[in-house]
Short mmCIF file of C-alpha atoms in Angstrom, two decimals:
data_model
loop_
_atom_site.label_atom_id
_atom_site.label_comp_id
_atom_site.label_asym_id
_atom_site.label_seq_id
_atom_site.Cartn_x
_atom_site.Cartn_y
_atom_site.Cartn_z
CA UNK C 21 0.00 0.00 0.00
CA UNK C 22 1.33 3.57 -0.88
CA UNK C 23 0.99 5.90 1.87
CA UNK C 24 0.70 9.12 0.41
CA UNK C 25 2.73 11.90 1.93
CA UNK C 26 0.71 15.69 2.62
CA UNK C 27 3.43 17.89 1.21
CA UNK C 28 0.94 20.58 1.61
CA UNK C 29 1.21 20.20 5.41
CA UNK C 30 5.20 19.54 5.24
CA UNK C 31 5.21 23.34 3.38
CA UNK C 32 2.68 24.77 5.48
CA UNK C 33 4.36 23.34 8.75
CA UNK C 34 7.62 24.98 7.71
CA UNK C 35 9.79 23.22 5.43
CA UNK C 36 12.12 25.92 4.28
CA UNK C 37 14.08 26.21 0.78
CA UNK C 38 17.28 27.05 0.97
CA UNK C 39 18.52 29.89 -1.37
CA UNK C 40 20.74 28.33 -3.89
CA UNK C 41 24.24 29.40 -2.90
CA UNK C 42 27.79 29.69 -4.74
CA UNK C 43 27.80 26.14 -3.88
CA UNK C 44 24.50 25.30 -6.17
CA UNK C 45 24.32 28.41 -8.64
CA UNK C 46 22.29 27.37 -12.09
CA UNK C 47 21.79 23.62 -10.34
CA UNK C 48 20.06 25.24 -7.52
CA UNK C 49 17.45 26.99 -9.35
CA UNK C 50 17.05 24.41 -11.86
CA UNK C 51 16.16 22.21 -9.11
CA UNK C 52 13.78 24.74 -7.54
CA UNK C 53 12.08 25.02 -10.78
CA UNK C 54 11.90 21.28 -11.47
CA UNK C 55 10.39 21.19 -8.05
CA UNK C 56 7.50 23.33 -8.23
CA UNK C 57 6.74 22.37 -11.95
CA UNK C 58 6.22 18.73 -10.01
CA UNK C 59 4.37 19.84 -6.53
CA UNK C 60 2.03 21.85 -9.38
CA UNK C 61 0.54 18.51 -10.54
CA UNK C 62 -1.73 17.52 -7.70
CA UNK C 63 -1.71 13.76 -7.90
CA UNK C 64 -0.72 12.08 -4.99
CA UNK C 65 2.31 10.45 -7.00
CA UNK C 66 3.54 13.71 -8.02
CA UNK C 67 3.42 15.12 -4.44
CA UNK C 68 5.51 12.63 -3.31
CA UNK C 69 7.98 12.86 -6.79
CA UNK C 70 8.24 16.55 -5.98
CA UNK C 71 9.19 15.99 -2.43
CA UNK C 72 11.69 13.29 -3.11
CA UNK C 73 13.57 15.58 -6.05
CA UNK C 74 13.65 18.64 -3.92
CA UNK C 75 15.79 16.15 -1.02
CA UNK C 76 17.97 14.82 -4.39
CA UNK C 77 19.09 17.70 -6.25
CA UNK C 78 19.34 20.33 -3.79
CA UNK C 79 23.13 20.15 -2.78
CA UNK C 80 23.94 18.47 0.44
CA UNK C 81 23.19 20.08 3.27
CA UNK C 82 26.38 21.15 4.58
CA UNK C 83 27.51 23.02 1.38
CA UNK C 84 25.01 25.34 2.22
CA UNK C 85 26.51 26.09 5.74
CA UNK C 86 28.91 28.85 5.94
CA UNK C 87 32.72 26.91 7.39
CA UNK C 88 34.10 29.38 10.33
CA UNK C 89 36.99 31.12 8.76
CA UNK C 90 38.55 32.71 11.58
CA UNK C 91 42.02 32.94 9.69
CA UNK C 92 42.77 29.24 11.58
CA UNK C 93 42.79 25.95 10.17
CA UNK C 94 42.30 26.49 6.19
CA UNK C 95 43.97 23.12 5.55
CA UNK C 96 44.13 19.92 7.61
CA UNK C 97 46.31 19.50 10.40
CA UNK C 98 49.38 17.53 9.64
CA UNK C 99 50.59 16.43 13.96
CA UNK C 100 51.52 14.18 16.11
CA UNK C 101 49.25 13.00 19.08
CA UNK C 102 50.04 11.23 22.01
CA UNK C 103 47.20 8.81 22.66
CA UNK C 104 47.67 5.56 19.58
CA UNK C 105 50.99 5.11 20.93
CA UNK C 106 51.04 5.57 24.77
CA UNK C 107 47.45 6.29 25.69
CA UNK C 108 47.87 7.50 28.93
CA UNK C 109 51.69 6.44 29.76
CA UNK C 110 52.61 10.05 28.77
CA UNK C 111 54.83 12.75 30.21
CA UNK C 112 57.35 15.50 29.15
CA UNK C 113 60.01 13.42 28.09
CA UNK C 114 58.08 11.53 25.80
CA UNK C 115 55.98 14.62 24.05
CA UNK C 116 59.81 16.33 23.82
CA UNK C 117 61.82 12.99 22.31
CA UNK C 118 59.20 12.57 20.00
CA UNK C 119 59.08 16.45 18.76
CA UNK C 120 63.22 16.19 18.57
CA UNK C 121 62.23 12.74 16.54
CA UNK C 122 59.84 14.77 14.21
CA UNK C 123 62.86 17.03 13.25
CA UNK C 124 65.82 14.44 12.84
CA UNK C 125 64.07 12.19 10.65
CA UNK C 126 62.47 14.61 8.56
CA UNK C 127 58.62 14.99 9.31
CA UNK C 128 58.83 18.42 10.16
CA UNK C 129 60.21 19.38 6.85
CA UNK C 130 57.54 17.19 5.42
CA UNK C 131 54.66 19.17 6.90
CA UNK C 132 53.86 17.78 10.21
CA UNK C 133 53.70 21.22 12.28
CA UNK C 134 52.04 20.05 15.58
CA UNK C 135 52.47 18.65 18.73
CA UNK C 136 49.49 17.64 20.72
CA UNK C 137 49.01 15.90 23.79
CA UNK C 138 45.75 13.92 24.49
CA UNK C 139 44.06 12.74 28.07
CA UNK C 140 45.69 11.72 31.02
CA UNK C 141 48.32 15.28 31.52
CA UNK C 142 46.17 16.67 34.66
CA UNK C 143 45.63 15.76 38.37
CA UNK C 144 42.43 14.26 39.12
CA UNK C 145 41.21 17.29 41.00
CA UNK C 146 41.29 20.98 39.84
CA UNK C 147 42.87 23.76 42.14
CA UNK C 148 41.12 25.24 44.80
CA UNK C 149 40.67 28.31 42.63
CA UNK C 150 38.90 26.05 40.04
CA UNK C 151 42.14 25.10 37.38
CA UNK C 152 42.92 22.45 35.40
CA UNK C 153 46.48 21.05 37.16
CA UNK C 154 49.29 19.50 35.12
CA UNK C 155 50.10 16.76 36.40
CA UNK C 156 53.50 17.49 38.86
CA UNK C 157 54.44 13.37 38.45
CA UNK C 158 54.15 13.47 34.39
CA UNK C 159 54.89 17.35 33.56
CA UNK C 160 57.03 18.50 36.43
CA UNK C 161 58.17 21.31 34.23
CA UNK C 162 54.70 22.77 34.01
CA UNK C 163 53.26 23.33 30.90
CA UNK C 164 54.13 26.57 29.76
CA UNK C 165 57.70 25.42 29.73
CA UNK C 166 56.76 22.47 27.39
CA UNK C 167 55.11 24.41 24.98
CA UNK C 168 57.60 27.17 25.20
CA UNK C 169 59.98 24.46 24.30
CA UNK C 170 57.69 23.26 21.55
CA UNK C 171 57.21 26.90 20.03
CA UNK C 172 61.09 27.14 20.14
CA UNK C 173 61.44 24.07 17.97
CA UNK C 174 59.19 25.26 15.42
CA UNK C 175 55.95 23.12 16.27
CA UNK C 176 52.47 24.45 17.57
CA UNK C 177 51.46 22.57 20.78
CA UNK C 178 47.82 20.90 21.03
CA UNK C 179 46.07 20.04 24.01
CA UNK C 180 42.81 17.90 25.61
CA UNK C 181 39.85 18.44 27.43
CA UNK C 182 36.31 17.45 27.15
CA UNK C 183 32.57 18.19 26.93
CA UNK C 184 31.50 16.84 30.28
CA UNK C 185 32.24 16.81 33.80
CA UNK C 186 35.17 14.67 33.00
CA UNK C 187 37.58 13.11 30.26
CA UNK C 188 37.32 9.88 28.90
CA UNK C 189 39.65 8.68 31.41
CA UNK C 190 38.27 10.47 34.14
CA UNK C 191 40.27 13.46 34.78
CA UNK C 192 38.41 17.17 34.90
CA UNK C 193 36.51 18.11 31.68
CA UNK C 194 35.63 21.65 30.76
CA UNK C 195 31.44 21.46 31.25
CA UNK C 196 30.43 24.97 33.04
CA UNK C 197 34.06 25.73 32.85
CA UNK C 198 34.66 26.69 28.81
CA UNK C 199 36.02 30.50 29.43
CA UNK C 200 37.92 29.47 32.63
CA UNK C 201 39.64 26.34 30.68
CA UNK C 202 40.47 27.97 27.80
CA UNK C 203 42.11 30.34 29.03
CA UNK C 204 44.17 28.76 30.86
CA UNK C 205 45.26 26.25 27.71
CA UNK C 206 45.60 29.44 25.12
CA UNK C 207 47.06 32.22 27.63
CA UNK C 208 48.78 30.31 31.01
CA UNK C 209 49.88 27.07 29.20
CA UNK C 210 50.65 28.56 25.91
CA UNK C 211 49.19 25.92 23.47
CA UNK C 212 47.44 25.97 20.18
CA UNK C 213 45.33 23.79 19.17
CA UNK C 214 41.93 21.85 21.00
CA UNK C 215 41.11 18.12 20.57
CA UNK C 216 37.98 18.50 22.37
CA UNK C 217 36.29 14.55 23.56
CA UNK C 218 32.46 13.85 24.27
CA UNK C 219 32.79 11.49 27.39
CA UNK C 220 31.21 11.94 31.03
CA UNK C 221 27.65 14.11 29.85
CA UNK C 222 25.84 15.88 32.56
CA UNK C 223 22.51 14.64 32.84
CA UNK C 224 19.94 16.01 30.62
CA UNK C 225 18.12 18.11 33.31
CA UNK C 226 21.42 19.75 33.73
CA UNK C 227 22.78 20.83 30.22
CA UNK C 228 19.54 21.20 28.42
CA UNK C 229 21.32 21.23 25.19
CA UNK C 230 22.48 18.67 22.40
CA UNK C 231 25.60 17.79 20.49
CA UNK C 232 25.46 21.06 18.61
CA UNK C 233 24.79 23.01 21.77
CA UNK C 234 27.63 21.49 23.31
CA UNK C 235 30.32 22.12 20.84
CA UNK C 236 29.09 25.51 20.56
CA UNK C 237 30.13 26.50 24.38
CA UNK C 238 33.46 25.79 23.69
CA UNK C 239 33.60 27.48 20.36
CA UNK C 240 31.91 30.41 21.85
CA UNK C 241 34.54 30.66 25.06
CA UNK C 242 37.43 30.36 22.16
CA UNK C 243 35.88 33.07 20.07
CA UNK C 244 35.44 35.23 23.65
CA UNK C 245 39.30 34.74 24.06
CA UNK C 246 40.30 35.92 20.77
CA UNK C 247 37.91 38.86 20.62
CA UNK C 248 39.27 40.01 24.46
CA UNK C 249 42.79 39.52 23.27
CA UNK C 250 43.94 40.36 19.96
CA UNK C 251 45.10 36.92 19.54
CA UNK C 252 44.46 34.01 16.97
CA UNK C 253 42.01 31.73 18.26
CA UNK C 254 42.87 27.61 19.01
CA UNK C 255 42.63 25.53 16.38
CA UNK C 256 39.27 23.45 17.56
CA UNK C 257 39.08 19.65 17.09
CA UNK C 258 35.62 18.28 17.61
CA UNK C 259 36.04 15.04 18.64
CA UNK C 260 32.38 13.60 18.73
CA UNK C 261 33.03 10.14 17.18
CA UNK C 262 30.38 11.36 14.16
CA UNK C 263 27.54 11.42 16.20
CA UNK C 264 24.44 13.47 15.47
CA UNK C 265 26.20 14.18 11.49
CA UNK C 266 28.89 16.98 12.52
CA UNK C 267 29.65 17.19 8.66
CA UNK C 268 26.11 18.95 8.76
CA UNK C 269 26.69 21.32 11.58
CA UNK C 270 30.46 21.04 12.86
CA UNK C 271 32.07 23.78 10.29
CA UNK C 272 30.02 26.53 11.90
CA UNK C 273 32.35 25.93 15.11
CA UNK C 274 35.76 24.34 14.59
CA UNK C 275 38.08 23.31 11.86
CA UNK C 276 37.54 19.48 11.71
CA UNK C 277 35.16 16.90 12.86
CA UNK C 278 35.76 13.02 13.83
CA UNK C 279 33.57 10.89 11.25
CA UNK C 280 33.43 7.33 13.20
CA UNK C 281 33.74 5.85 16.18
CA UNK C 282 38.03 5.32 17.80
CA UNK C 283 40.34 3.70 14.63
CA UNK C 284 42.12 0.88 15.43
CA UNK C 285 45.53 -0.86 13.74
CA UNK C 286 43.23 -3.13 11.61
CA UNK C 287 42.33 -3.82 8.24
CA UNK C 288 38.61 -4.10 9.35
CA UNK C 289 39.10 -0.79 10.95
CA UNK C 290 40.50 1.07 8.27
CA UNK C 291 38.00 -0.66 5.92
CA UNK C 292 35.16 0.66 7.87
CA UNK C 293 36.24 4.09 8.07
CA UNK C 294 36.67 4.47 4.38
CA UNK C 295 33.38 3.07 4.34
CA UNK C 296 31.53 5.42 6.02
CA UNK C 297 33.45 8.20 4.74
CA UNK C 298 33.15 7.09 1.11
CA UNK C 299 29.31 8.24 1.68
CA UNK C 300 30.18 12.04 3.02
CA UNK C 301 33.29 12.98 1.26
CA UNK C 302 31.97 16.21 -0.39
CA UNK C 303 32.08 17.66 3.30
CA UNK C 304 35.53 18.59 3.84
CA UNK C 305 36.87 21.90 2.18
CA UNK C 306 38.55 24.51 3.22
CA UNK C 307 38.57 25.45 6.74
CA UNK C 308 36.89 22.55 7.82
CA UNK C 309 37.22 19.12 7.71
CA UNK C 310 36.40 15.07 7.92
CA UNK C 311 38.14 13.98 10.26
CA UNK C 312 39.04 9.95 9.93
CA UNK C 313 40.63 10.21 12.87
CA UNK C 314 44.67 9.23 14.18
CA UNK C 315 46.59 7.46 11.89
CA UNK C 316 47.67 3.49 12.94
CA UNK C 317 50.82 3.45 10.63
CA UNK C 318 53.59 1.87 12.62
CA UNK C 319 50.82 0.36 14.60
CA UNK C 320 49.42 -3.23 15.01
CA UNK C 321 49.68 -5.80 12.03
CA UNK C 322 48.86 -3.86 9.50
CA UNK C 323 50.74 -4.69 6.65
CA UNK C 324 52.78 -2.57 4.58
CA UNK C 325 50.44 -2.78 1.58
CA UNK C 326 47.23 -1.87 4.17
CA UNK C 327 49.42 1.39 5.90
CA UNK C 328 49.87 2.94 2.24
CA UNK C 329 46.12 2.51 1.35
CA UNK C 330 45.38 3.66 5.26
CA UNK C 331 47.46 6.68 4.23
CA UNK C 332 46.02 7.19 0.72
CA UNK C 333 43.05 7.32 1.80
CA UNK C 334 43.27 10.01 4.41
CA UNK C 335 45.69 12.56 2.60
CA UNK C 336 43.64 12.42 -0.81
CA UNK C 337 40.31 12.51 1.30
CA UNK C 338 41.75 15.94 2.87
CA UNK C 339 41.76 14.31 6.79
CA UNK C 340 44.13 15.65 9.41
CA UNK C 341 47.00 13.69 8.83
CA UNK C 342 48.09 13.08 12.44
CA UNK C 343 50.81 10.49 13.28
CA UNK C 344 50.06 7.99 16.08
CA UNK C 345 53.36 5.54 16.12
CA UNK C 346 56.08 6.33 18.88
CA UNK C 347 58.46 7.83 16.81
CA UNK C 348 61.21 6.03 18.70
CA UNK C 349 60.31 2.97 17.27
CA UNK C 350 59.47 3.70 14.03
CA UNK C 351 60.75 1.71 10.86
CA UNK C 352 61.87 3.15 7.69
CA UNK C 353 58.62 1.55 5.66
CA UNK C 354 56.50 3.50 8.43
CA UNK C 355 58.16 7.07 8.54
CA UNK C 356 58.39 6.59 3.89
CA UNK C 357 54.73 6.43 4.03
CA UNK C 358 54.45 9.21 6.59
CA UNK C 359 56.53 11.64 4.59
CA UNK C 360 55.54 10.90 1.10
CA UNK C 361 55.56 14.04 -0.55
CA UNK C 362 53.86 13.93 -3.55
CA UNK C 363 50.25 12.38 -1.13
CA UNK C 364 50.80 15.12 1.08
CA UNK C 365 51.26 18.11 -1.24
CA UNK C 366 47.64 16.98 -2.52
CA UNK C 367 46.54 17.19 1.06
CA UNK C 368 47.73 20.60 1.44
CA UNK C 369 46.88 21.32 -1.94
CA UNK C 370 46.33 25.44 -1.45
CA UNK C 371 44.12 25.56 -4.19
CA UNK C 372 41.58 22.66 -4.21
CA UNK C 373 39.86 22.17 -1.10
CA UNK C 374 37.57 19.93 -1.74
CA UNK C 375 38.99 15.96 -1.23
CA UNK C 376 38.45 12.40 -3.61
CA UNK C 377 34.90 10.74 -3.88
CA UNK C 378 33.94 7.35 -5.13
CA UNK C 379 32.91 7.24 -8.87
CA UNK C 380 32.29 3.54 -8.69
CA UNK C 381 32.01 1.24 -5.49
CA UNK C 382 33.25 -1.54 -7.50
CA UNK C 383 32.82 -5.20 -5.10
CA UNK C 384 29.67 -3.60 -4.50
CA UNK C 385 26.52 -1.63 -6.65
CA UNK C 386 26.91 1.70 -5.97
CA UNK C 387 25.95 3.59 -2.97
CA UNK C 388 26.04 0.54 -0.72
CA UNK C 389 27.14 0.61 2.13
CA UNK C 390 29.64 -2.29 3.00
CA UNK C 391 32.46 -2.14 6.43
CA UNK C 392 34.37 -5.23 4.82
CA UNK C 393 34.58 -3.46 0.98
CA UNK C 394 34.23 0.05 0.80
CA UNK C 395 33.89 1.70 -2.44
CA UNK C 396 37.09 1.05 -4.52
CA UNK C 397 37.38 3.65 -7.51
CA UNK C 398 37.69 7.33 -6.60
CA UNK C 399 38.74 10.69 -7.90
CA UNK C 400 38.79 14.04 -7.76
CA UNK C 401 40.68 17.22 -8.62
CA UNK C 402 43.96 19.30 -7.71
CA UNK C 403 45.92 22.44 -8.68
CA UNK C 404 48.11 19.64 -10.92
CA UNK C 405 45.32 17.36 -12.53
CA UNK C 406 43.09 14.81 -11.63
CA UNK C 407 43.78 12.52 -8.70
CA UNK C 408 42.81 8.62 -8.60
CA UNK C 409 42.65 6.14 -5.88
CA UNK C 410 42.08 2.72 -6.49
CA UNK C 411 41.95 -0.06 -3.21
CA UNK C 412 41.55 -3.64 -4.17
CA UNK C 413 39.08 -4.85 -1.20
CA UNK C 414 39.75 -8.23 -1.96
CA UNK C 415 42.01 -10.75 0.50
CA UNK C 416 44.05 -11.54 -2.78
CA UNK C 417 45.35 -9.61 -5.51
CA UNK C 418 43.28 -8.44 -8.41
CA UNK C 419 43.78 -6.28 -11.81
CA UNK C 420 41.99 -2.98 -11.30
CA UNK C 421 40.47 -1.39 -14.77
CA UNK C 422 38.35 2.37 -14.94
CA UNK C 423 37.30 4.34 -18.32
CA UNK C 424 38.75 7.44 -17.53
CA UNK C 425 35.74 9.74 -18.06
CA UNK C 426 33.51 7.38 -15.34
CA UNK C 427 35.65 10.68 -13.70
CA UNK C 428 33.92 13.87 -13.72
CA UNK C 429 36.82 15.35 -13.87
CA UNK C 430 38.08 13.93 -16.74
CA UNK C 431 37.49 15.41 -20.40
CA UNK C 432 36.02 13.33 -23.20
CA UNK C 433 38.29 13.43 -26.63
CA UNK C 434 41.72 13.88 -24.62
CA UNK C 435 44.50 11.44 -23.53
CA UNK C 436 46.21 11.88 -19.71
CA UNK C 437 49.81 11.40 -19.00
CA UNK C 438 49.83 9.01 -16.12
CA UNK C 439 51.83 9.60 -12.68
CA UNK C 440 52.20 6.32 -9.90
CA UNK C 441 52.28 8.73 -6.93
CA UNK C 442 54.02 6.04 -4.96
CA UNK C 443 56.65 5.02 -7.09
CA UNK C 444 57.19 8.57 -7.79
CA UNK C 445 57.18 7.67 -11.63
CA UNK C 446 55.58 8.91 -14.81
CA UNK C 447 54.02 5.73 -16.86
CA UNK C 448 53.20 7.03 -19.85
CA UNK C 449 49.79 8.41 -21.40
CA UNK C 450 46.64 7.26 -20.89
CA UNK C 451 43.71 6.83 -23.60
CA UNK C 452 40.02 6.08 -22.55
CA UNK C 453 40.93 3.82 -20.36
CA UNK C 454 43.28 2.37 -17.51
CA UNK C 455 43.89 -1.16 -16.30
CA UNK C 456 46.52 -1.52 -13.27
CA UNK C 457 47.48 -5.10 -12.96
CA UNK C 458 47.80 -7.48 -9.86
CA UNK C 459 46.81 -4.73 -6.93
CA UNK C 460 47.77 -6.35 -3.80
CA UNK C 461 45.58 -7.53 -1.47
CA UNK C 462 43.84 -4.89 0.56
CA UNK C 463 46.81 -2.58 -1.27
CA UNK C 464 46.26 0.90 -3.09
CA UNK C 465 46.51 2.97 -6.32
CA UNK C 466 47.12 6.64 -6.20
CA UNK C 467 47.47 8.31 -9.65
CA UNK C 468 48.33 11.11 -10.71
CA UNK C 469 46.46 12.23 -14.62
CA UNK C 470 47.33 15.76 -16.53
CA UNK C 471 46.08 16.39 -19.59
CA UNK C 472 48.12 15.54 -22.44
CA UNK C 473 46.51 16.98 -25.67
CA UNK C 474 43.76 15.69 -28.43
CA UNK C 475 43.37 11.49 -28.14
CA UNK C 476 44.93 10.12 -32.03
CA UNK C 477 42.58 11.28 -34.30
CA UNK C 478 39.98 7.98 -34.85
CA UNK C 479 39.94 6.32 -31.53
CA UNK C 480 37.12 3.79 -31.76
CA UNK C 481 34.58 3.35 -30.33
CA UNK C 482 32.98 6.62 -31.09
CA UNK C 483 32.37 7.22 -27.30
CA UNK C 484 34.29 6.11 -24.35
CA UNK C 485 31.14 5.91 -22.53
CA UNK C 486 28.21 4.44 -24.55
CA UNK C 487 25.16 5.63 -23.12
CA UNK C 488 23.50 7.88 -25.38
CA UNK C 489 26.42 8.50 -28.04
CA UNK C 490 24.72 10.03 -30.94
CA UNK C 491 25.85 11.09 -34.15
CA UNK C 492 25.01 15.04 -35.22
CA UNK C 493 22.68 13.49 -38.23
CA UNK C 494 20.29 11.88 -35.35
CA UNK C 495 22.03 8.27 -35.15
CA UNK C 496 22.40 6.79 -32.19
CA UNK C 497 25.50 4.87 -32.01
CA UNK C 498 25.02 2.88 -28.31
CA UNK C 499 28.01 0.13 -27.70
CA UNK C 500 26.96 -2.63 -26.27
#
């Protein structure tokens, strides 16, 4: 039985359109119109068309939603946090040896520009005057001189606290205590950056507000701060494990949002992320972005062939890129796929904002949703050309083929010289098509494509893509 849907009360009880933005322009309107030329035909089927195309071809959601740009955070953090490697065995030596690390070896000069420090820094109790208190056991120093040391080697300094009355390991969170906290993290303790957790919630009675109301306290104290003091404001984490869609509402506030529940150094893990990234990848842009959360490289079992898809698919999906290994421990196959360049400089591409998204799911028919085999063909644009990732899903290897223009970015009638951004080698040019033999198991593609000029005059078939190929005298010329 169709249950017919009262659009007339949906309008009349407030659904609101959306002016088409920058984001939409002629798509916008054309969508408007297309709506009300449907919602004009009272049948009960066209009601219901009319409300279904206005949800499909508007834009999503959060491209209509202006991202804070307070001068902080235009591209993703590139850092290195604490908590995959020592979770709460941390103290000044280890934040400092692993800084001096981040110099010696190179991942400085390769982008990586923060330090942060996650839970477990603080006594369990705050001051009589109502203060955070560095631990005197783990940061005997205090923290101002850590950061001062941090600031002298070149790094900005990141620090933890948390939505409710306490951390996720139970020492002091910031509820009812935003202004006081940050404060003392951006003026006393000198550091730069917020990774801000959702554990310990006061009781509903108590905060009366949501997940958006509670992210906005913070960002409101931080914004108070900068206003009162001339200063740049901290660079704000929201770490809400994607609950309640932050890609929706999160850019009004901070500079990047978690996506999924905690990673872990597994295949399945990464798989899942991907996943249920794959499905909101058009929300990261400048000035705020998906965040997939720590990276595991260095970490676990993962093999070497799993930490350069892991990687792949963070950098080209525009995630903070923030290292999670103890650096003291970490092998040359780890710190080469840390610090390759060429992934990186398309993460920090100054130009493009925007990150890949899947063209073709591949194991799966599109749009489905799968933790073990996420989508497997992506794309998407850069200053330099068009970027492609492939990831064979598979638990074997497997040839890997794409037509070229199944890209949107991709122009019909032209053939693409072809760059293997991790062998860092040019492979020749590209026409209609690309097949990349025996992809290792759970292993990755990332290619580079610039445009190389006209195709050879003749390439057959007439179309690269057969649906709807016509010729100009009314012939349709379909391929089967």
């Amino acid at each position: 039985m169709l249950t017919r849907i009262n659009t007339k009360s949906l309008w009349s009880g407030g659904v609101q359109l959306v002016q088409p933005s920058l984001h939409s322009g002629e798509a916008g309107i054309s969508a408007l119109r297309t709506y009300f030329h449907f919602f004009s035909m009272r049948t009960p089927f066209n009601e219901i068309l009319a409300f279904v195309l206005l949800i499909a071809v508007l834009p999503p959601p959060a491209l209509l939603v202006q991202a804070l740009d307070n001068g902080v955070g235009r591209l993703p953090v590139m850092a290195f946090n604490t908590w995959n490697a020592y979770h709460c065995e941390i103290n000044e030596t280890v934040v400092l040896q692993n800084a001096q690390l981040m110099k010696s070896v190179g991942l400085q000069a390769a982008g990586y520009n923060h330090v942060n420090i996650d839970d477990c820094y603080s006594e369990k109790e705050r001051s009589p005057e109502g203060d955070i208190v560095a631990s005197k056991e783990r940061f005997p120093s205090g923290m101002r001189n850590l950061t001062d040391q941090l600031h002298e080697m070149g790094f900005n300094a990141g620090i933890y606290s948390d939505t409710g009355w306490f951390t996720c390991q139970l020492f002091p969170g910031s509820f009812q205590n935003e202004d006081r906290d940050i404060k003392l993290f951006r003026e006393d303790w000198g550091f730069d950056y917020l990774k801000y957790d959702n554990c310990a919630v006061p009781f509903d009675e108590i905060i009366k507000e949501g997940m958006v109301g509670k992210y906005q306290r913070m960002a409101d104290a931080i914004a108070r701060l900068a206003s009162s003091t001339g200063k740049s404001p901290m660079f704000y984490s929201i770490c809400q494990w994607g609950r309640e869609q932050p890609w929706l509402w999160a850019r009004r506030f901070g500079q990047s949002w978690r996506t999924t529940d905690d990673i872990g150094p597994t295949w399945s893990s990464i798989a899942s992320i991907i996943n249920e990234n794959s499905f909101i990848s058009w929300a990261s842009d400048f000035f705020g972005h998906n965040d997939m959360d720590m990276l595991e490289i260095g970490n676990g079992d993962l093999t070497f062939d799993e930490s350069k898809t892991h990687f792949t698919a963070w950098a080209l999906n525009k995630s903070p890129l923030i290292i999670g290994t103890d650096l003291t421990k970490a092998s040359n196959e780890t710190l080469s796929i840390l610090m390759n360049h060429e992934l990186i400089a398309i993460n920090q591409d100054p130009v493009i904002g925007t990150g890949i998204t899947p063209f073709r799911w591949g194991f799966n028919p599109d749009w489905t949703t799968d933790a073990k085999h996420p989508a497997q063909y992506w794309s998407g644009e850069s200053q330099n050309g068009t970027i492609f990732m492939l990831i064979n899903v598979l638990d074997k290897p497997a040839d890997m083929s794409f037509k070229l223009t199944e890209s949107p970015w991709i122009r019909a009638g032209r053939q693409y010289s072809v760059r293997d951004l991790w062998s860092h080698t040019d492979n020749g040019t590209a026409i209609r098509s690309l097949t990349i033999p025996n992809v290792p198991a759970h292993g990755v593609v990332a290619l580079l494509l610039k445009d190389a000029g006209d195709e050879p005059e003749g390439t057959q078939p007439p179309c690269a893509r057969p649906e709807w190929c016509m010729d100009q005298n009314g012939t349709r010329i379909d391929q089967p």
